[in-house]
Every structure is written in C-alpha cells, then in structure tokens.
Tab-separated table of C-alpha atoms in Angstrom:
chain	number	residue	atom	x	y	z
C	803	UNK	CA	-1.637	-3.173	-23.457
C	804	UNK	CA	-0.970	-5.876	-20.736
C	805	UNK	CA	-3.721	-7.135	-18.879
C	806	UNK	CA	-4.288	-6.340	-15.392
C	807	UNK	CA	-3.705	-9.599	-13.041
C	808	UNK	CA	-5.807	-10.468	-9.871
C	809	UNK	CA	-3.641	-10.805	-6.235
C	810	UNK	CA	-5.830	-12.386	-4.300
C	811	UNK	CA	-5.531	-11.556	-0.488
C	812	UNK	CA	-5.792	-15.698	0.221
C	813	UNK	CA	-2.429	-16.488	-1.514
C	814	UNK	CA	-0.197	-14.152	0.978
C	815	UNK	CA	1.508	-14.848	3.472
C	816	UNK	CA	3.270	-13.000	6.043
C	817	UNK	CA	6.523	-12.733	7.101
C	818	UNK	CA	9.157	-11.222	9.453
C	819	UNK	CA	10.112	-7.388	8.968
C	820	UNK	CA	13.825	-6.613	7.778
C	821	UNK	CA	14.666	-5.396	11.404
C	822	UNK	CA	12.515	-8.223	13.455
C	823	UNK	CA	10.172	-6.101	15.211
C	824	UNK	CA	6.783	-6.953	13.226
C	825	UNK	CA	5.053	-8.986	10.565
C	826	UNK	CA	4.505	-7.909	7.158
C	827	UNK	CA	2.125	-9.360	4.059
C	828	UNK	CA	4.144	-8.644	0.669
C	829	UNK	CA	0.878	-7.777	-1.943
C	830	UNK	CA	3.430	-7.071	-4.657
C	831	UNK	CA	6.689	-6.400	-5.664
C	832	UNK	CA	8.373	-5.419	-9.018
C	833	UNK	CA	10.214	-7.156	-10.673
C	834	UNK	CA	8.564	-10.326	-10.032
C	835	UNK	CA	10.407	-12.190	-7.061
C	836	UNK	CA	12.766	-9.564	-6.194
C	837	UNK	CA	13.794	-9.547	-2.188
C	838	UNK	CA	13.882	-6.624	0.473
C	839	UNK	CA	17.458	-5.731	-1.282
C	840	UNK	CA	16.731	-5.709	-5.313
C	841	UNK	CA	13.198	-4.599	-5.846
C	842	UNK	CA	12.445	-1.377	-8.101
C	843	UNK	CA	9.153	-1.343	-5.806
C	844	UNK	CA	7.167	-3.056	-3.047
C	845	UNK	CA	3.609	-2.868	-2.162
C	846	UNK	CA	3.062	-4.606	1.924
C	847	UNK	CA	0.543	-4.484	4.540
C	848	UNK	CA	2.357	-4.500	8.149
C	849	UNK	CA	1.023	-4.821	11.363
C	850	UNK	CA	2.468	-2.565	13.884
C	851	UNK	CA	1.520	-3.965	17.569
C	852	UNK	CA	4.376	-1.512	19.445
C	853	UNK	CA	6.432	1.043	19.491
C	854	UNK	CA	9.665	1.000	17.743
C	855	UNK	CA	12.565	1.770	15.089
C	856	UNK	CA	10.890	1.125	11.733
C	857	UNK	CA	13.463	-1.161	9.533
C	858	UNK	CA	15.703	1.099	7.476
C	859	UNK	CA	15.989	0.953	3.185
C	860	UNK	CA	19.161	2.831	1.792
C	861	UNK	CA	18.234	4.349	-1.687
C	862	UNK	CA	14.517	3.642	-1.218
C	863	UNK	CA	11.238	6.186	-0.455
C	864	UNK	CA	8.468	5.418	1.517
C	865	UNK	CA	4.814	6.201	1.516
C	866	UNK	CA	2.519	4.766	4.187
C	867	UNK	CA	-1.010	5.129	5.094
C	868	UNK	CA	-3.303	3.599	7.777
C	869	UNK	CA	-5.457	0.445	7.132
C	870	UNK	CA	-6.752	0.260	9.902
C	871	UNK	CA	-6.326	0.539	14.489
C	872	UNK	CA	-6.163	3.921	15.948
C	873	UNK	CA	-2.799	5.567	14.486
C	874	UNK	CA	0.542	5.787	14.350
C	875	UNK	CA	3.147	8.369	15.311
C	876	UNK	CA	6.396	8.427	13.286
C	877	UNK	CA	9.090	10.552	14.302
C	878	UNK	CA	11.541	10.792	11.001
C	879	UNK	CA	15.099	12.071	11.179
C	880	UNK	CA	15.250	15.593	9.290
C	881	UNK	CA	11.634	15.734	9.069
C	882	UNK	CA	9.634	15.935	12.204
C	883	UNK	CA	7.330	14.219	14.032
C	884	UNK	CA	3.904	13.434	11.956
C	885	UNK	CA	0.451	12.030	13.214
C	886	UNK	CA	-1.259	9.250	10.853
C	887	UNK	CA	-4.677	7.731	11.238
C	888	UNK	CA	-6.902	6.174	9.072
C	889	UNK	CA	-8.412	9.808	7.485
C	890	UNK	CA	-4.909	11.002	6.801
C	891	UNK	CA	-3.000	11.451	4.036
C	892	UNK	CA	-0.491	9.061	3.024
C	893	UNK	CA	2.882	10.230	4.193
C	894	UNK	CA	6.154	9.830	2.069
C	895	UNK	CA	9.380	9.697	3.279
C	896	UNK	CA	12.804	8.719	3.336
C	897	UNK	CA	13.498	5.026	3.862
C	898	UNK	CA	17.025	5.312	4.692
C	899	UNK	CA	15.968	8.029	7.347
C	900	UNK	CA	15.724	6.632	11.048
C	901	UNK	CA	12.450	6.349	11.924
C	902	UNK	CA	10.261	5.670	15.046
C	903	UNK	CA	6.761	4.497	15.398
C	904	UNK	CA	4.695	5.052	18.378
C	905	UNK	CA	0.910	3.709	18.083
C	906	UNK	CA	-1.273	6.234	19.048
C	907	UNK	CA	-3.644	3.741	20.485
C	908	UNK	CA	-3.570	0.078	19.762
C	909	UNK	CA	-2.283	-1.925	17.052
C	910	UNK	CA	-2.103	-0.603	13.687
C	911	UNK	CA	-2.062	-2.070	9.911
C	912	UNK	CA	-0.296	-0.119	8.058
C	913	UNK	CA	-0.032	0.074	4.009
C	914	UNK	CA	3.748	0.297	2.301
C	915	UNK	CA	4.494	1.933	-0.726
C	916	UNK	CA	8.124	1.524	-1.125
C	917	UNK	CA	10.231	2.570	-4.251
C	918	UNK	CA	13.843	2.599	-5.720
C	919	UNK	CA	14.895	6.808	-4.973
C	920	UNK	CA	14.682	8.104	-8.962
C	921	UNK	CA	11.019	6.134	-9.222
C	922	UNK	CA	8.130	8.980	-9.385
C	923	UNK	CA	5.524	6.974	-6.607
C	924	UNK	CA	2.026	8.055	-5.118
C	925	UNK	CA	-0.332	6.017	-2.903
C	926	UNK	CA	-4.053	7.146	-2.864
C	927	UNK	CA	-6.602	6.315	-0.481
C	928	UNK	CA	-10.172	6.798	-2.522
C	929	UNK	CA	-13.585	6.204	-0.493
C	930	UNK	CA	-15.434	4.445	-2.681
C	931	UNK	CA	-19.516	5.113	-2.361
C	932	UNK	CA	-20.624	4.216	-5.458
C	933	UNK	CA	-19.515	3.184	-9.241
C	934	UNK	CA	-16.614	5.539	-9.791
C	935	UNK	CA	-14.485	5.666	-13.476
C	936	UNK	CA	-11.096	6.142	-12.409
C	937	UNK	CA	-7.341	5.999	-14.027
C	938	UNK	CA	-4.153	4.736	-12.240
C	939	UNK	CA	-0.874	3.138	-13.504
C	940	UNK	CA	1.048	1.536	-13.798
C	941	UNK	CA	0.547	0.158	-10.268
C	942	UNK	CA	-1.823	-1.103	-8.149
C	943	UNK	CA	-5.029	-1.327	-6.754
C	944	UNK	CA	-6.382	-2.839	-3.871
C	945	UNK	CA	-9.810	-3.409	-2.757
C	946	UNK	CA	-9.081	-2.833	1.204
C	947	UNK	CA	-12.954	-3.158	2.671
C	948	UNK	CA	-16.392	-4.772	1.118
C	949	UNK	CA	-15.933	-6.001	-2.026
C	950	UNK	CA	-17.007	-5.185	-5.795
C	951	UNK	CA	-16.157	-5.049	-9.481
C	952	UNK	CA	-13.402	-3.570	-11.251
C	953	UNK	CA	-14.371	-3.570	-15.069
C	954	UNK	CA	-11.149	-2.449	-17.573
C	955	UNK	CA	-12.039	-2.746	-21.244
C	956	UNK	CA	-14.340	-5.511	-21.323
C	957	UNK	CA	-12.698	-7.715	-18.139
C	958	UNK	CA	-14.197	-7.972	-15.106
C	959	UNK	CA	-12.933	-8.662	-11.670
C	960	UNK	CA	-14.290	-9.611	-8.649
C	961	UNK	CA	-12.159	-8.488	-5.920
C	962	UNK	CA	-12.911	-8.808	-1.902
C	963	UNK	CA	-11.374	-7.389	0.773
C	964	UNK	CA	-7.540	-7.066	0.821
C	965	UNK	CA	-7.099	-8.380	-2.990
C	966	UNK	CA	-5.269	-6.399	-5.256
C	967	UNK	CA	-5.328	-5.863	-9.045
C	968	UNK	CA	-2.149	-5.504	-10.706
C	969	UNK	CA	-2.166	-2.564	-13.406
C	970	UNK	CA	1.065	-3.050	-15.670
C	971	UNK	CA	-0.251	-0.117	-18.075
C	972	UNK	CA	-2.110	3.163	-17.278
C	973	UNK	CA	-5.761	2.346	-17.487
C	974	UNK	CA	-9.134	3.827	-17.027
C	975	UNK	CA	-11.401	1.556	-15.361
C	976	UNK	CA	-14.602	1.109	-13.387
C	977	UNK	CA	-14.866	0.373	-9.751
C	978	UNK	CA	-18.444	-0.883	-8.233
C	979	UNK	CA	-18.578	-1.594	-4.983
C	980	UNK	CA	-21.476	-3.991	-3.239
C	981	UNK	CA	-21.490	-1.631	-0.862
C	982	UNK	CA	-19.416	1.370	0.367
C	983	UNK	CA	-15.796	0.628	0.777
C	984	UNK	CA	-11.784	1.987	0.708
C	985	UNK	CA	-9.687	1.516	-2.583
C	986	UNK	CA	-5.625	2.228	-2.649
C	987	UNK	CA	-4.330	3.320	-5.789
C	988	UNK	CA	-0.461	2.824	-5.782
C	989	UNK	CA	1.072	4.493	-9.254
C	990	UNK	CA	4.747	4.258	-9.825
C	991	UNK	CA	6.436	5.310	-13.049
C-alpha cells in the first residue's frame, strides 16, 4: 500500500480559470503535473465573485460543492437550473455542458471535482464533530475548517485548514478534529 502524502494549503497557488472569468487553487491533479487538457482528474478550489459562463471541459464530469459565501445558481444545458449552498449536496454534472453561474448572494468558493468521462467519481462533504473512523480512496481528503489529526495505520498527520491528504489506495483511517470542523472526501476509481 502507498502512503498517503500531505498537500499543504501554503504551497498553492492560484491561477486564472480556462475561460478568464475567475481564479482557481489546483489542490491536486492526477497524473502528477498534468494541465487543464491531459489530466485523468483534478481536485480545485475556485472563487466565484460574479455571474457568468463556467469554463467548458469536453470528455470531462464535474462535481462541485460550496466552501463557503452564500450560494451559487448554475443553470446547466439539458439539466435544469439547480440551487447550491454550503448544506447542499455536491452536484455532478457534465463539463462539456454550457453552464451558468449566478451567486445567490456574494462571492462564493467553490470545491471542483473534475474527472476524465469513464472515471467512477464522488465528492463528500462529512461534518466532522468528533473522532470519526472513516474509508475513502483512492482520492482525497481535505481538512476544509479547524484543524486535527488524520491517523492511517500507524502515521499521523496534522492537517489545518484547506490542506489535503492524498490517498493513493483505499484506506480506513481516523479523523480527530481540535474542534468541530468540514472534511471533503473526493474518491475516484
């Protein structure tokens, strides 16, 4: 079994979306150093400050949940029109489908599960009150408010807010926060 790795929040750093209109914070992408074009998957936080088209991905699905502001409204071709704030669901849809997002308030962060079509995906937002055993992979998780422990086998991490842990295998680990917080688990297979 591969060991998880630690993605600290610290060492990102944002950059332009594909279409222009925002800025988004790549937390990982598989395979290593693949761009917006060649990845198998991507895991980004994006800040949405307006309305507008969201940047299309032929061959790719999306998932997306709410990190944090007041909501967003997405309006996807062939779907409907769908309501997200931070208690919903994540949402997964086409990312070669035009898309519109209207903020349903303010400015939004918004979390990006994007995979090659064919890839089985699923983003999961847990609320995290107290030590909780839990197994995800291969994927991700990240540690999105507070800050705690994940134990897996006999490693343990320290994460804080926004860092990720990198799960190349499936794994059943232990997650203690300091105090009560949000975890994302992002599996793809």
């Amino acid at each position: 079994m591969s060991r998880p790795v630690l993605l600290p929040a610290a060492a990102r750093v944002p950059k332009p979306w594909k279409n222009g209109g925002g800025v988004t914070t790549e937390i990982a992408v598989s395979p290593d150093g693949a761009g917006l074009d060649d990845f198998d998957w991507r895991l980004s936080a994006a800040e949405v400050a307006s309305d507008g088209p969201f940047s299309t991905f032929p061959g790719i699905d999306r998932i997306i949940g709410i990190l944090s502001g007041d909501g967003l409204i997405l309006t996807v071709e062939g779907i409907g029109t769908v309501r997200l704030d931070r208690g919903s669901d994540p949402f997964a849809f086409p990312g070669d489908a035009p898309t519109v997002g209207r903020l349903a308030g303010g400015p939004v962060t918004d979390l990006n599960l994007m995979v090659r079509r064919g890839h089985a995906a699923r983003l999961e937002r847990i609320d995290l009150a107290s030590g909780t055993q839990l197994t995800s992979g291969p994927g991700l998780l990240l540690w999105q408010t507070g800050g705690g422990t994940v134990t897996v086998e006999d490693r343990v991490e320290r994460l804080g807010p926004m860092d990720a842990l990198l799960l190349p295998d499936r794994v059943t680990f232990r997650a203690d926060p300091d105090t009560p917080g949000i975890l994302w688990l992002a599996t793809v297979a």
